[in-house]
C-alpha atoms as an extended CHARMM CRD file, in Angstrom:
* protein
*
       278  EXT
         1         1  UNK       CA            -87.5200000000       13.3730000000       42.4670000000  PROA      1               0.0000000000
         2         2  UNK       CA            -88.8800000000       11.0210000000       39.9640000000  PROA      2               0.0000000000
         3         3  UNK       CA            -88.5150000000       10.8160000000       36.1950000000  PROA      3               0.0000000000
         4         4  UNK       CA            -91.2570000000       10.1700000000       33.6980000000  PROA      4               0.0000000000
         5         5  UNK       CA            -89.1210000000        8.2350000000       31.2670000000  PROA      5               0.0000000000
         6         6  UNK       CA            -90.7380000000        5.5960000000       29.2220000000  PROA      6               0.0000000000
         7         7  UNK       CA            -89.4620000000        2.3260000000       27.9090000000  PROA      7               0.0000000000
         8         8  UNK       CA            -86.8550000000        2.4520000000       25.0750000000  PROA      8               0.0000000000
         9         9  UNK       CA            -87.9230000000        1.7780000000       21.4990000000  PROA      9               0.0000000000
        10        10  UNK       CA            -85.7640000000       -0.1520000000       19.2330000000  PROA      10              0.0000000000
        11        11  UNK       CA            -83.5100000000        2.0400000000       17.0160000000  PROA      11              0.0000000000
        12        12  UNK       CA            -84.5340000000        5.3840000000       18.6070000000  PROA      12              0.0000000000
        13        13  UNK       CA            -83.6390000000        7.5920000000       21.4120000000  PROA      13              0.0000000000
        14        14  UNK       CA            -87.0980000000        9.2270000000       21.5560000000  PROA      14              0.0000000000
        15        15  UNK       CA            -87.7230000000        7.6180000000       24.8910000000  PROA      15              0.0000000000
        16        16  UNK       CA            -85.3410000000       10.0360000000       26.5240000000  PROA      16              0.0000000000
        17        17  UNK       CA            -87.4050000000       13.2650000000       26.0320000000  PROA      17              0.0000000000
        18        18  UNK       CA            -89.0510000000       13.0380000000       29.4110000000  PROA      18              0.0000000000
        19        19  UNK       CA            -86.0440000000       11.9500000000       31.4510000000  PROA      19              0.0000000000
        20        20  UNK       CA            -84.6100000000       13.9350000000       34.1330000000  PROA      20              0.0000000000
        21        21  UNK       CA            -81.0950000000       14.1180000000       32.5100000000  PROA      21              0.0000000000
        22        22  UNK       CA            -82.5570000000       15.0630000000       29.1090000000  PROA      22              0.0000000000
        23        23  UNK       CA            -84.5580000000       17.9120000000       30.6640000000  PROA      23              0.0000000000
        24        24  UNK       CA            -81.3400000000       19.2260000000       32.1720000000  PROA      24              0.0000000000
        25        25  UNK       CA            -79.4820000000       19.1980000000       29.0190000000  PROA      25              0.0000000000
        26        26  UNK       CA            -82.3900000000       20.6490000000       27.0660000000  PROA      26              0.0000000000
        27        27  UNK       CA            -82.7420000000       23.4490000000       29.5420000000  PROA      27              0.0000000000
        28        28  UNK       CA            -79.0850000000       24.3130000000       28.9130000000  PROA      28              0.0000000000
        29        29  UNK       CA            -79.8220000000       24.2850000000       25.1690000000  PROA      29              0.0000000000
        30        30  UNK       CA            -82.5770000000       26.6100000000       25.4820000000  PROA      30              0.0000000000
        31        31  UNK       CA            -80.1100000000       28.9830000000       27.1140000000  PROA      31              0.0000000000
        32        32  UNK       CA            -77.9080000000       28.7180000000       24.1750000000  PROA      32              0.0000000000
        33        33  UNK       CA            -75.1800000000       26.5670000000       25.6340000000  PROA      33              0.0000000000
        34        34  UNK       CA            -73.9870000000       23.0410000000       26.1260000000  PROA      34              0.0000000000
        35        35  UNK       CA            -74.8280000000       21.4210000000       29.4190000000  PROA      35              0.0000000000
        36        36  UNK       CA            -72.0570000000       21.1150000000       31.8760000000  PROA      36              0.0000000000
        37        37  UNK       CA            -71.5340000000       17.7090000000       33.5100000000  PROA      37              0.0000000000
        38        38  UNK       CA            -69.3050000000       17.4530000000       36.5140000000  PROA      38              0.0000000000
        39        39  UNK       CA            -67.8710000000       14.2150000000       38.0490000000  PROA      39              0.0000000000
        40        40  UNK       CA            -66.7350000000       13.6800000000       41.5810000000  PROA      40              0.0000000000
        41        41  UNK       CA            -66.0380000000       10.3350000000       43.3260000000  PROA      41              0.0000000000
        42        42  UNK       CA            -68.5290000000        9.3000000000       46.1040000000  PROA      42              0.0000000000
        43        43  UNK       CA            -67.1960000000        9.6480000000       49.4020000000  PROA      43              0.0000000000
        44        44  UNK       CA            -63.9500000000       11.4880000000       48.6480000000  PROA      44              0.0000000000
        45        45  UNK       CA            -62.1320000000       12.4170000000       50.8080000000  PROA      45              0.0000000000
        46        46  UNK       CA            -65.2250000000       11.6020000000       53.1340000000  PROA      46              0.0000000000
        47        47  UNK       CA            -68.9900000000       11.4180000000       52.8270000000  PROA      47              0.0000000000
        48        48  UNK       CA            -69.8750000000       14.9060000000       54.0560000000  PROA      48              0.0000000000
        49        49  UNK       CA            -67.2200000000       16.6300000000       51.9480000000  PROA      49              0.0000000000
        50        50  UNK       CA            -68.0830000000       14.7860000000       48.7900000000  PROA      50              0.0000000000
        51        51  UNK       CA            -71.6350000000       15.9150000000       49.3150000000  PROA      51              0.0000000000
        52        52  UNK       CA            -70.5690000000       19.4790000000       49.9350000000  PROA      52              0.0000000000
        53        53  UNK       CA            -68.3720000000       19.4920000000       46.8200000000  PROA      53              0.0000000000
        54        54  UNK       CA            -71.1320000000       18.0720000000       44.5590000000  PROA      54              0.0000000000
        55        55  UNK       CA            -73.4800000000       20.7400000000       45.8640000000  PROA      55              0.0000000000
        56        56  UNK       CA            -70.9360000000       23.4400000000       44.8400000000  PROA      56              0.0000000000
        57        57  UNK       CA            -70.8600000000       21.9290000000       41.4900000000  PROA      57              0.0000000000
        58        58  UNK       CA            -74.5880000000       22.6120000000       41.0920000000  PROA      58              0.0000000000
        59        59  UNK       CA            -74.3790000000       26.1680000000       42.6710000000  PROA      59              0.0000000000
        60        60  UNK       CA            -71.7830000000       27.1310000000       40.1970000000  PROA      60              0.0000000000
        61        61  UNK       CA            -73.3920000000       26.0470000000       36.9650000000  PROA      61              0.0000000000
        62        62  UNK       CA            -73.3050000000       22.2290000000       36.7120000000  PROA      62              0.0000000000
        63        63  UNK       CA            -76.5020000000       20.9600000000       35.0200000000  PROA      63              0.0000000000
        64        64  UNK       CA            -75.7250000000       17.2650000000       35.5430000000  PROA      64              0.0000000000
        65        65  UNK       CA            -73.6400000000       15.8240000000       38.4230000000  PROA      65              0.0000000000
        66        66  UNK       CA            -71.7650000000       12.3520000000       38.0610000000  PROA      66              0.0000000000
        67        67  UNK       CA            -71.1800000000       10.6630000000       41.3350000000  PROA      67              0.0000000000
        68        68  UNK       CA            -68.5270000000        8.0380000000       40.7700000000  PROA      68              0.0000000000
        69        69  UNK       CA            -68.6920000000        4.8350000000       42.7610000000  PROA      69              0.0000000000
        70        70  UNK       CA            -65.2060000000        3.6470000000       43.9920000000  PROA      70              0.0000000000
        71        71  UNK       CA            -64.0410000000        0.3310000000       42.5520000000  PROA      71              0.0000000000
        72        72  UNK       CA            -61.0060000000       -1.7170000000       43.2220000000  PROA      72              0.0000000000
        73        73  UNK       CA            -60.3980000000       -2.5410000000       39.4380000000  PROA      73              0.0000000000
        74        74  UNK       CA            -61.1380000000        0.4570000000       37.3500000000  PROA      74              0.0000000000
        75        75  UNK       CA            -60.4750000000        0.0940000000       33.5690000000  PROA      75              0.0000000000
        76        76  UNK       CA            -61.3030000000        3.7170000000       32.5980000000  PROA      76              0.0000000000
        77        77  UNK       CA            -60.0900000000        5.8390000000       35.5050000000  PROA      77              0.0000000000
        78        78  UNK       CA            -56.6810000000        7.5530000000       35.2620000000  PROA      78              0.0000000000
        79        79  UNK       CA            -54.2840000000        8.0570000000       38.1070000000  PROA      79              0.0000000000
        80        80  UNK       CA            -55.9450000000       10.9720000000       39.8050000000  PROA      80              0.0000000000
        81        81  UNK       CA            -59.3270000000        9.1890000000       40.1170000000  PROA      81              0.0000000000
        82        82  UNK       CA            -57.6750000000        5.9460000000       40.8920000000  PROA      82              0.0000000000
        83        83  UNK       CA            -55.7300000000        7.4740000000       43.8830000000  PROA      83              0.0000000000
        84        84  UNK       CA            -58.9580000000        9.1370000000       45.1050000000  PROA      84              0.0000000000
        85        85  UNK       CA            -61.1020000000        6.0700000000       44.9780000000  PROA      85              0.0000000000
        86        86  UNK       CA            -58.3340000000        3.9660000000       46.5510000000  PROA      86              0.0000000000
        87        87  UNK       CA            -58.4510000000        6.1800000000       49.5630000000  PROA      87              0.0000000000
        88        88  UNK       CA            -62.1810000000        5.9000000000       49.8020000000  PROA      88              0.0000000000
        89        89  UNK       CA            -62.0000000000        2.2080000000       49.5780000000  PROA      89              0.0000000000
        90        90  UNK       CA            -59.2890000000        2.0530000000       52.2060000000  PROA      90              0.0000000000
        91        91  UNK       CA            -61.4320000000        3.8520000000       54.7890000000  PROA      91              0.0000000000
        92        92  UNK       CA            -64.2190000000        1.2380000000       54.4620000000  PROA      92              0.0000000000
        93        93  UNK       CA            -66.5530000000        2.6790000000       51.7810000000  PROA      93              0.0000000000
        94        94  UNK       CA            -69.5810000000        0.3940000000       51.1190000000  PROA      94              0.0000000000
        95        95  UNK       CA            -71.9510000000        0.5810000000       48.3010000000  PROA      95              0.0000000000
        96        96  UNK       CA            -75.0770000000        1.8750000000       50.1760000000  PROA      96              0.0000000000
        97        97  UNK       CA            -73.1570000000        5.0840000000       50.9510000000  PROA      97              0.0000000000
        98        98  UNK       CA            -73.4760000000        6.1240000000       47.3600000000  PROA      98              0.0000000000
        99        99  UNK       CA            -77.3260000000        6.2560000000       47.6490000000  PROA      99              0.0000000000
       100       100  UNK       CA            -77.0180000000        8.2850000000       50.8570000000  PROA      100             0.0000000000
       101       101  UNK       CA            -74.8600000000       10.7740000000       48.9580000000  PROA      101             0.0000000000
       102       102  UNK       CA            -77.1250000000       10.8590000000       45.9490000000  PROA      102             0.0000000000
       103       103  UNK       CA            -80.0810000000       11.6570000000       48.0930000000  PROA      103             0.0000000000
       104       104  UNK       CA            -78.3110000000       14.3560000000       49.9270000000  PROA      104             0.0000000000
       105       105  UNK       CA            -77.2790000000       16.0670000000       46.6130000000  PROA      105             0.0000000000
       106       106  UNK       CA            -80.5330000000       15.6690000000       45.0760000000  PROA      106             0.0000000000
       107       107  UNK       CA            -82.3680000000       17.3280000000       47.9910000000  PROA      107             0.0000000000
       108       108  UNK       CA            -79.9690000000       20.2880000000       47.8670000000  PROA      108             0.0000000000
       109       109  UNK       CA            -79.7340000000       21.0440000000       44.0870000000  PROA      109             0.0000000000
       110       110  UNK       CA            -81.7760000000       21.1310000000       40.9230000000  PROA      110             0.0000000000
       111       111  UNK       CA            -79.1580000000       19.1860000000       38.9900000000  PROA      111             0.0000000000
       112       112  UNK       CA            -79.7330000000       15.7100000000       37.4810000000  PROA      112             0.0000000000
       113       113  UNK       CA            -77.6560000000       13.3450000000       39.5190000000  PROA      113             0.0000000000
       114       114  UNK       CA            -76.3470000000       10.1820000000       37.9880000000  PROA      114             0.0000000000
       115       115  UNK       CA            -73.9470000000        7.6230000000       39.1870000000  PROA      115             0.0000000000
       116       116  UNK       CA            -71.0550000000        6.3550000000       37.2160000000  PROA      116             0.0000000000
       117       117  UNK       CA            -70.3300000000        2.7790000000       38.2010000000  PROA      117             0.0000000000
       118       118  UNK       CA            -68.7740000000       -0.3680000000       36.6700000000  PROA      118             0.0000000000
       119       119  UNK       CA            -71.3740000000       -2.7900000000       36.1190000000  PROA      119             0.0000000000
       120       120  UNK       CA            -69.8560000000       -5.5400000000       38.3940000000  PROA      120             0.0000000000
       121       121  UNK       CA            -71.1790000000       -3.5700000000       41.2650000000  PROA      121             0.0000000000
       122       122  UNK       CA            -74.6420000000       -3.3680000000       40.0830000000  PROA      122             0.0000000000
       123       123  UNK       CA            -74.6310000000       -7.0430000000       39.0650000000  PROA      123             0.0000000000
       124       124  UNK       CA            -73.3940000000       -8.0000000000       42.5930000000  PROA      124             0.0000000000
       125       125  UNK       CA            -76.2660000000       -6.1240000000       44.2710000000  PROA      125             0.0000000000
       126       126  UNK       CA            -78.6200000000       -7.1380000000       41.7140000000  PROA      126             0.0000000000
       127       127  UNK       CA            -79.9930000000       -4.7010000000       38.8480000000  PROA      127             0.0000000000
       128       128  UNK       CA            -83.3930000000       -4.5060000000       40.3670000000  PROA      128             0.0000000000
       129       129  UNK       CA            -82.3680000000       -3.7460000000       43.8510000000  PROA      129             0.0000000000
       130       130  UNK       CA            -79.7090000000       -1.2520000000       42.5440000000  PROA      130             0.0000000000
       131       131  UNK       CA            -82.1780000000        0.5350000000       40.3160000000  PROA      131             0.0000000000
       132       132  UNK       CA            -84.7780000000        0.5780000000       42.9910000000  PROA      132             0.0000000000
       133       133  UNK       CA            -82.5110000000        2.1090000000       45.6400000000  PROA      133             0.0000000000
       134       134  UNK       CA            -81.1380000000        4.6150000000       43.1280000000  PROA      134             0.0000000000
       135       135  UNK       CA            -84.6440000000        5.7070000000       42.1290000000  PROA      135             0.0000000000
       136       136  UNK       CA            -85.6780000000        5.9910000000       45.8400000000  PROA      136             0.0000000000
       137       137  UNK       CA            -82.7690000000        8.1940000000       46.4620000000  PROA      137             0.0000000000
       138       138  UNK       CA            -83.8420000000       10.5510000000       43.6420000000  PROA      138             0.0000000000
       139       139  UNK       CA            -81.0320000000        9.6230000000       41.2740000000  PROA      139             0.0000000000
       140       140  UNK       CA            -81.5540000000       10.2610000000       37.5710000000  PROA      140             0.0000000000
       141       141  UNK       CA            -79.8570000000        7.2190000000       36.3800000000  PROA      141             0.0000000000
       142       142  UNK       CA            -76.4810000000        5.6160000000       35.8250000000  PROA      142             0.0000000000
       143       143  UNK       CA            -73.4620000000        5.5410000000       33.3700000000  PROA      143             0.0000000000
       144       144  UNK       CA            -72.0270000000        2.1000000000       33.0560000000  PROA      144             0.0000000000
       145       145  UNK       CA            -68.5690000000        2.4480000000       31.2360000000  PROA      145             0.0000000000
       146       146  UNK       CA            -67.8420000000       -1.1720000000       30.9090000000  PROA      146             0.0000000000
       147       147  UNK       CA            -71.4030000000       -2.4770000000       29.9900000000  PROA      147             0.0000000000
       148       148  UNK       CA            -72.1410000000       -3.1000000000       26.3460000000  PROA      148             0.0000000000
       149       149  UNK       CA            -75.9490000000       -2.9670000000       25.1520000000  PROA      149             0.0000000000
       150       150  UNK       CA            -75.7310000000       -6.5250000000       23.9710000000  PROA      150             0.0000000000
       151       151  UNK       CA            -75.2310000000       -7.7240000000       27.6290000000  PROA      151             0.0000000000
       152       152  UNK       CA            -77.4680000000       -5.2130000000       29.2750000000  PROA      152             0.0000000000
       153       153  UNK       CA            -80.8540000000       -6.7450000000       29.0920000000  PROA      153             0.0000000000
       154       154  UNK       CA            -81.2900000000       -7.0420000000       32.8590000000  PROA      154             0.0000000000
       155       155  UNK       CA            -80.1980000000       -3.5130000000       33.5100000000  PROA      155             0.0000000000
       156       156  UNK       CA            -82.3210000000       -2.0560000000       30.6960000000  PROA      156             0.0000000000
       157       157  UNK       CA            -85.3740000000       -3.7850000000       32.0950000000  PROA      157             0.0000000000
       158       158  UNK       CA            -84.6080000000       -2.6070000000       35.6680000000  PROA      158             0.0000000000
       159       159  UNK       CA            -84.0620000000        0.9960000000       34.5970000000  PROA      159             0.0000000000
       160       160  UNK       CA            -87.3030000000        0.9500000000       32.5560000000  PROA      160             0.0000000000
       161       161  UNK       CA            -89.3280000000       -0.1960000000       35.6790000000  PROA      161             0.0000000000
       162       162  UNK       CA            -87.8220000000        2.5940000000       37.7810000000  PROA      162             0.0000000000
       163       163  UNK       CA            -87.7450000000        5.3890000000       35.3230000000  PROA      163             0.0000000000
       164       164  UNK       CA            -84.0010000000        5.7360000000       35.2920000000  PROA      164             0.0000000000
       165       165  UNK       CA            -81.7050000000        7.0350000000       32.6000000000  PROA      165             0.0000000000
       166       166  UNK       CA            -78.9700000000        4.5730000000       31.3530000000  PROA      166             0.0000000000
       167       167  UNK       CA            -75.9860000000        5.9770000000       29.6160000000  PROA      167             0.0000000000
       168       168  UNK       CA            -73.6610000000        3.9830000000       27.4020000000  PROA      168             0.0000000000
       169       169  UNK       CA            -70.3220000000        5.0530000000       26.1060000000  PROA      169             0.0000000000
       170       170  UNK       CA            -69.1590000000        5.3380000000       22.4250000000  PROA      170             0.0000000000
       171       171  UNK       CA            -65.6080000000        5.7870000000       21.3180000000  PROA      171             0.0000000000
       172       172  UNK       CA            -63.5760000000        6.7210000000       18.2610000000  PROA      172             0.0000000000
       173       173  UNK       CA            -63.1610000000        2.9880000000       17.7850000000  PROA      173             0.0000000000
       174       174  UNK       CA            -66.8450000000        2.1330000000       17.7680000000  PROA      174             0.0000000000
       175       175  UNK       CA            -68.1480000000        0.7750000000       14.4370000000  PROA      175             0.0000000000
       176       176  UNK       CA            -71.3290000000        2.0560000000       12.8180000000  PROA      176             0.0000000000
       177       177  UNK       CA            -73.2310000000       -1.0220000000       13.9120000000  PROA      177             0.0000000000
       178       178  UNK       CA            -71.9650000000       -0.5010000000       17.5290000000  PROA      178             0.0000000000
       179       179  UNK       CA            -72.9030000000        3.1180000000       17.6130000000  PROA      179             0.0000000000
       180       180  UNK       CA            -76.5350000000        2.3410000000       16.4410000000  PROA      180             0.0000000000
       181       181  UNK       CA            -76.8110000000       -0.1290000000       19.3670000000  PROA      181             0.0000000000
       182       182  UNK       CA            -75.3400000000        2.1770000000       21.9180000000  PROA      182             0.0000000000
       183       183  UNK       CA            -77.6870000000        5.1280000000       20.7440000000  PROA      183             0.0000000000
       184       184  UNK       CA            -80.7530000000        2.8520000000       20.7070000000  PROA      184             0.0000000000
       185       185  UNK       CA            -80.1400000000        1.6650000000       24.1980000000  PROA      185             0.0000000000
       186       186  UNK       CA            -79.1820000000        4.9130000000       25.9450000000  PROA      186             0.0000000000
       187       187  UNK       CA            -81.5670000000        7.1710000000       27.6200000000  PROA      187             0.0000000000
       188       188  UNK       CA            -80.6840000000       10.6610000000       28.9080000000  PROA      188             0.0000000000
       189       189  UNK       CA            -77.6590000000       11.0980000000       26.6180000000  PROA      189             0.0000000000
       190       190  UNK       CA            -75.0070000000        9.1110000000       24.8210000000  PROA      190             0.0000000000
       191       191  UNK       CA            -71.4470000000        9.5320000000       26.4490000000  PROA      191             0.0000000000
       192       192  UNK       CA            -68.9160000000       10.3370000000       23.7780000000  PROA      192             0.0000000000
       193       193  UNK       CA            -65.4460000000        9.2940000000       24.7090000000  PROA      193             0.0000000000
       194       194  UNK       CA            -63.1000000000       11.7400000000       23.0890000000  PROA      194             0.0000000000
       195       195  UNK       CA            -59.8360000000        9.6430000000       23.2280000000  PROA      195             0.0000000000
       196       196  UNK       CA            -58.7510000000        6.2060000000       23.5190000000  PROA      196             0.0000000000
       197       197  UNK       CA            -57.4630000000        5.7870000000       27.0110000000  PROA      197             0.0000000000
       198       198  UNK       CA            -58.2420000000        6.6430000000       30.5950000000  PROA      198             0.0000000000
       199       199  UNK       CA            -59.4000000000        9.7440000000       32.3290000000  PROA      199             0.0000000000
       200       200  UNK       CA            -57.1790000000       12.6310000000       32.9030000000  PROA      200             0.0000000000
       201       201  UNK       CA            -56.5590000000       16.3270000000       32.0040000000  PROA      201             0.0000000000
       202       202  UNK       CA            -54.9760000000       16.8400000000       28.6290000000  PROA      202             0.0000000000
       203       203  UNK       CA            -53.5730000000       20.0910000000       26.9480000000  PROA      203             0.0000000000
       204       204  UNK       CA            -55.7620000000       19.7790000000       23.8650000000  PROA      204             0.0000000000
       205       205  UNK       CA            -59.0410000000       18.3300000000       22.7410000000  PROA      205             0.0000000000
       206       206  UNK       CA            -58.7740000000       15.2050000000       20.6400000000  PROA      206             0.0000000000
       207       207  UNK       CA            -59.7010000000       15.7880000000       17.0270000000  PROA      207             0.0000000000
       208       208  UNK       CA            -61.7690000000       12.5960000000       17.3950000000  PROA      208             0.0000000000
       209       209  UNK       CA            -64.2800000000       14.1760000000       19.6540000000  PROA      209             0.0000000000
       210       210  UNK       CA            -66.3060000000       15.9350000000       17.0320000000  PROA      210             0.0000000000
       211       211  UNK       CA            -66.1160000000       12.7110000000       14.8940000000  PROA      211             0.0000000000
       212       212  UNK       CA            -67.5290000000       10.6870000000       17.8270000000  PROA      212             0.0000000000
       213       213  UNK       CA            -70.5540000000       13.1400000000       18.2150000000  PROA      213             0.0000000000
       214       214  UNK       CA            -71.2720000000       13.2620000000       14.4960000000  PROA      214             0.0000000000
       215       215  UNK       CA            -71.2670000000        9.4380000000       14.4890000000  PROA      215             0.0000000000
       216       216  UNK       CA            -73.7090000000        9.2150000000       17.2950000000  PROA      216             0.0000000000
       217       217  UNK       CA            -75.9560000000       11.8560000000       15.7700000000  PROA      217             0.0000000000
       218       218  UNK       CA            -75.9280000000       10.2080000000       12.4450000000  PROA      218             0.0000000000
       219       219  UNK       CA            -77.3030000000        7.0110000000       14.4150000000  PROA      219             0.0000000000
       220       220  UNK       CA            -80.0990000000        8.9950000000       15.8630000000  PROA      220             0.0000000000
       221       221  UNK       CA            -78.6940000000       10.4250000000       19.0900000000  PROA      221             0.0000000000
       222       222  UNK       CA            -80.5830000000       13.3670000000       20.3140000000  PROA      222             0.0000000000
       223       223  UNK       CA            -77.9350000000       14.3530000000       23.0590000000  PROA      223             0.0000000000
       224       224  UNK       CA            -74.3350000000       13.5080000000       23.1760000000  PROA      224             0.0000000000
       225       225  UNK       CA            -71.8710000000       14.6520000000       25.8040000000  PROA      225             0.0000000000
       226       226  UNK       CA            -68.2250000000       14.4960000000       25.4810000000  PROA      226             0.0000000000
       227       227  UNK       CA            -65.7730000000       13.6520000000       28.0670000000  PROA      227             0.0000000000
       228       228  UNK       CA            -62.1140000000       12.6810000000       28.8470000000  PROA      228             0.0000000000
       229       229  UNK       CA            -59.2820000000       15.1330000000       28.7500000000  PROA      229             0.0000000000
       230       230  UNK       CA            -61.5360000000       18.1570000000       29.4910000000  PROA      230             0.0000000000
       231       231  UNK       CA            -59.8590000000       20.6020000000       31.9470000000  PROA      231             0.0000000000
       232       232  UNK       CA            -60.0980000000       24.2630000000       30.7510000000  PROA      232             0.0000000000
       233       233  UNK       CA            -62.7520000000       26.7480000000       29.7280000000  PROA      233             0.0000000000
       234       234  UNK       CA            -61.3960000000       26.8070000000       26.2000000000  PROA      234             0.0000000000
       235       235  UNK       CA            -62.0040000000       23.0380000000       26.0820000000  PROA      235             0.0000000000
       236       236  UNK       CA            -65.5630000000       23.4400000000       27.3630000000  PROA      236             0.0000000000
       237       237  UNK       CA            -66.0830000000       26.2660000000       24.7000000000  PROA      237             0.0000000000
       238       238  UNK       CA            -64.6550000000       24.1920000000       21.8610000000  PROA      238             0.0000000000
       239       239  UNK       CA            -66.6640000000       21.0710000000       22.6450000000  PROA      239             0.0000000000
       240       240  UNK       CA            -69.8350000000       23.1330000000       23.2920000000  PROA      240             0.0000000000
       241       241  UNK       CA            -69.7960000000       24.2580000000       19.7180000000  PROA      241             0.0000000000
       242       242  UNK       CA            -70.7660000000       20.6010000000       18.4920000000  PROA      242             0.0000000000
       243       243  UNK       CA            -71.7110000000       18.5720000000       21.5960000000  PROA      243             0.0000000000
       244       244  UNK       CA            -74.8280000000       18.8840000000       23.7990000000  PROA      244             0.0000000000
       245       245  UNK       CA            -72.7870000000       18.6100000000       26.9810000000  PROA      245             0.0000000000
       246       246  UNK       CA            -69.2430000000       18.7560000000       28.2050000000  PROA      246             0.0000000000
       247       247  UNK       CA            -68.0810000000       16.4460000000       30.9190000000  PROA      247             0.0000000000
       248       248  UNK       CA            -65.2650000000       17.3070000000       33.4240000000  PROA      248             0.0000000000
       249       249  UNK       CA            -63.8250000000       14.8980000000       35.9820000000  PROA      249             0.0000000000
       250       250  UNK       CA            -60.1680000000       14.7830000000       36.7110000000  PROA      250             0.0000000000
       251       251  UNK       CA            -59.6710000000       18.6050000000       37.0370000000  PROA      251             0.0000000000
       252       252  UNK       CA            -62.5650000000       18.8300000000       39.5550000000  PROA      252             0.0000000000
       253       253  UNK       CA            -61.1630000000       15.9500000000       41.5050000000  PROA      253             0.0000000000
       254       254  UNK       CA            -57.6990000000       17.6780000000       41.6240000000  PROA      254             0.0000000000
       255       255  UNK       CA            -59.4100000000       20.7840000000       42.9100000000  PROA      255             0.0000000000
       256       256  UNK       CA            -61.2200000000       18.9060000000       45.6010000000  PROA      256             0.0000000000
       257       257  UNK       CA            -58.0360000000       17.0950000000       46.6050000000  PROA      257             0.0000000000
       258       258  UNK       CA            -56.0190000000       20.3430000000       46.7460000000  PROA      258             0.0000000000
       259       259  UNK       CA            -58.6080000000       22.9290000000       48.0480000000  PROA      259             0.0000000000
       260       260  UNK       CA            -61.7540000000       21.2630000000       49.2540000000  PROA      260             0.0000000000
       261       261  UNK       CA            -65.3230000000       22.1380000000       48.1710000000  PROA      261             0.0000000000
       262       262  UNK       CA            -64.3680000000       25.8180000000       47.9050000000  PROA      262             0.0000000000
       263       263  UNK       CA            -61.7010000000       25.1600000000       45.2020000000  PROA      263             0.0000000000
       264       264  UNK       CA            -64.4280000000       22.9010000000       43.4650000000  PROA      264             0.0000000000
       265       265  UNK       CA            -66.7430000000       25.9010000000       43.4320000000  PROA      265             0.0000000000
       266       266  UNK       CA            -64.0800000000       28.2380000000       42.1240000000  PROA      266             0.0000000000
       267       267  UNK       CA            -63.0150000000       25.9330000000       39.1990000000  PROA      267             0.0000000000
       268       268  UNK       CA            -66.6210000000       25.1070000000       38.1840000000  PROA      268             0.0000000000
       269       269  UNK       CA            -67.5000000000       28.7250000000       38.1060000000  PROA      269             0.0000000000
       270       270  UNK       CA            -64.4870000000       29.2360000000       35.8440000000  PROA      270             0.0000000000
       271       271  UNK       CA            -65.2890000000       26.2220000000       33.5870000000  PROA      271             0.0000000000
       272       272  UNK       CA            -68.9530000000       27.0620000000       33.3020000000  PROA      272             0.0000000000
       273       273  UNK       CA            -68.4050000000       30.7040000000       32.7620000000  PROA      273             0.0000000000
       274       274  UNK       CA            -70.5650000000       31.4710000000       35.7830000000  PROA      274             0.0000000000
       275       275  UNK       CA            -67.8080000000       33.9390000000       37.1020000000  PROA      275             0.0000000000
       276       276  UNK       CA            -67.3720000000       34.4800000000       40.8160000000  PROA      276             0.0000000000
       277       277  UNK       CA            -68.2660000000       31.3470000000       42.8110000000  PROA      277             0.0000000000
       278       278  UNK       CA            -71.6620000000       31.4100000000       44.4650000000  PROA      278             0.0000000000
C-alpha cells in the first residue's frame, strides 16, 4: 500500500491530510470516536507470533498499529517492553526482520502500520534505505521518540521522497517554540506524551495529557494521539474525549507475554469497546 503524502510545508500540518495514518484516524473520527493505536514489539516472542498478535490488534478494532523495533539501549521503554525486546535481541533479531513483519501485517489488515524506532537504527542503515524498505513493505511511516526536528533533515527528506508519515513526540515539558517545530515537522499525527518517564501501565491518566493535546492543537496540529500509561477502557474513553487517538503498549505486551495472540485479541476488544474478540 502506498501513501499520497505530499512534502511538509513550514508551520503547518496540512501535508498530512492524504497520509495513510491520517486517513485511519479521520475514519475513526467520522465514526464519532478516537482512533485506537496499539503497540507491540517486532518479533516478540518470535516472528510468526508477533505477526499473529498484530493482526489480532487490527481484527479487534485497532486503527493504527505500532511495531516497535527492539533496541539495546532504550530511553523511553519501561521494564515490560525492555524485557520483551531484550528477549528478541537475545534470539538474534536483525533489523530486516521488521520489514518482513510490517509487510505481513499490512497484507492481512486495513490498519495503518507504523514502526516505532530509535533513530540510531535508521541512521545506521541510512535514512534513504530505511525509508525505501519501509515503503516497499507497505509501512505507513515511523515514530522516532529520540529524534528532534532540528536534527531530522535527512529523515524528513527521505520520508518525503517515499511518502511516509513521520511522527515526532511532544511532552509536558515542551516549550511553545518546541511544540511548534514538532507540529510543523510531523505527518500523520503528533504523539502526545502524557507523563514524564518511561512506558508502563498506570492507575490514572496524567492531568498533563489534556494540556499536551491543547498545546499541540494551538500550534496547528490536526491530529494528536496520546500515549504512556494507558491500560484500561476507562483511560481510553477519558483520553478519547479530547485527543484524536489513544495509544496502548505495555498492557498489550503483558497480554501477549501471558496469553499469546488470543489474549491480545481479548484485551484489544475490551479496550476498543468492540466486545467479543473476533
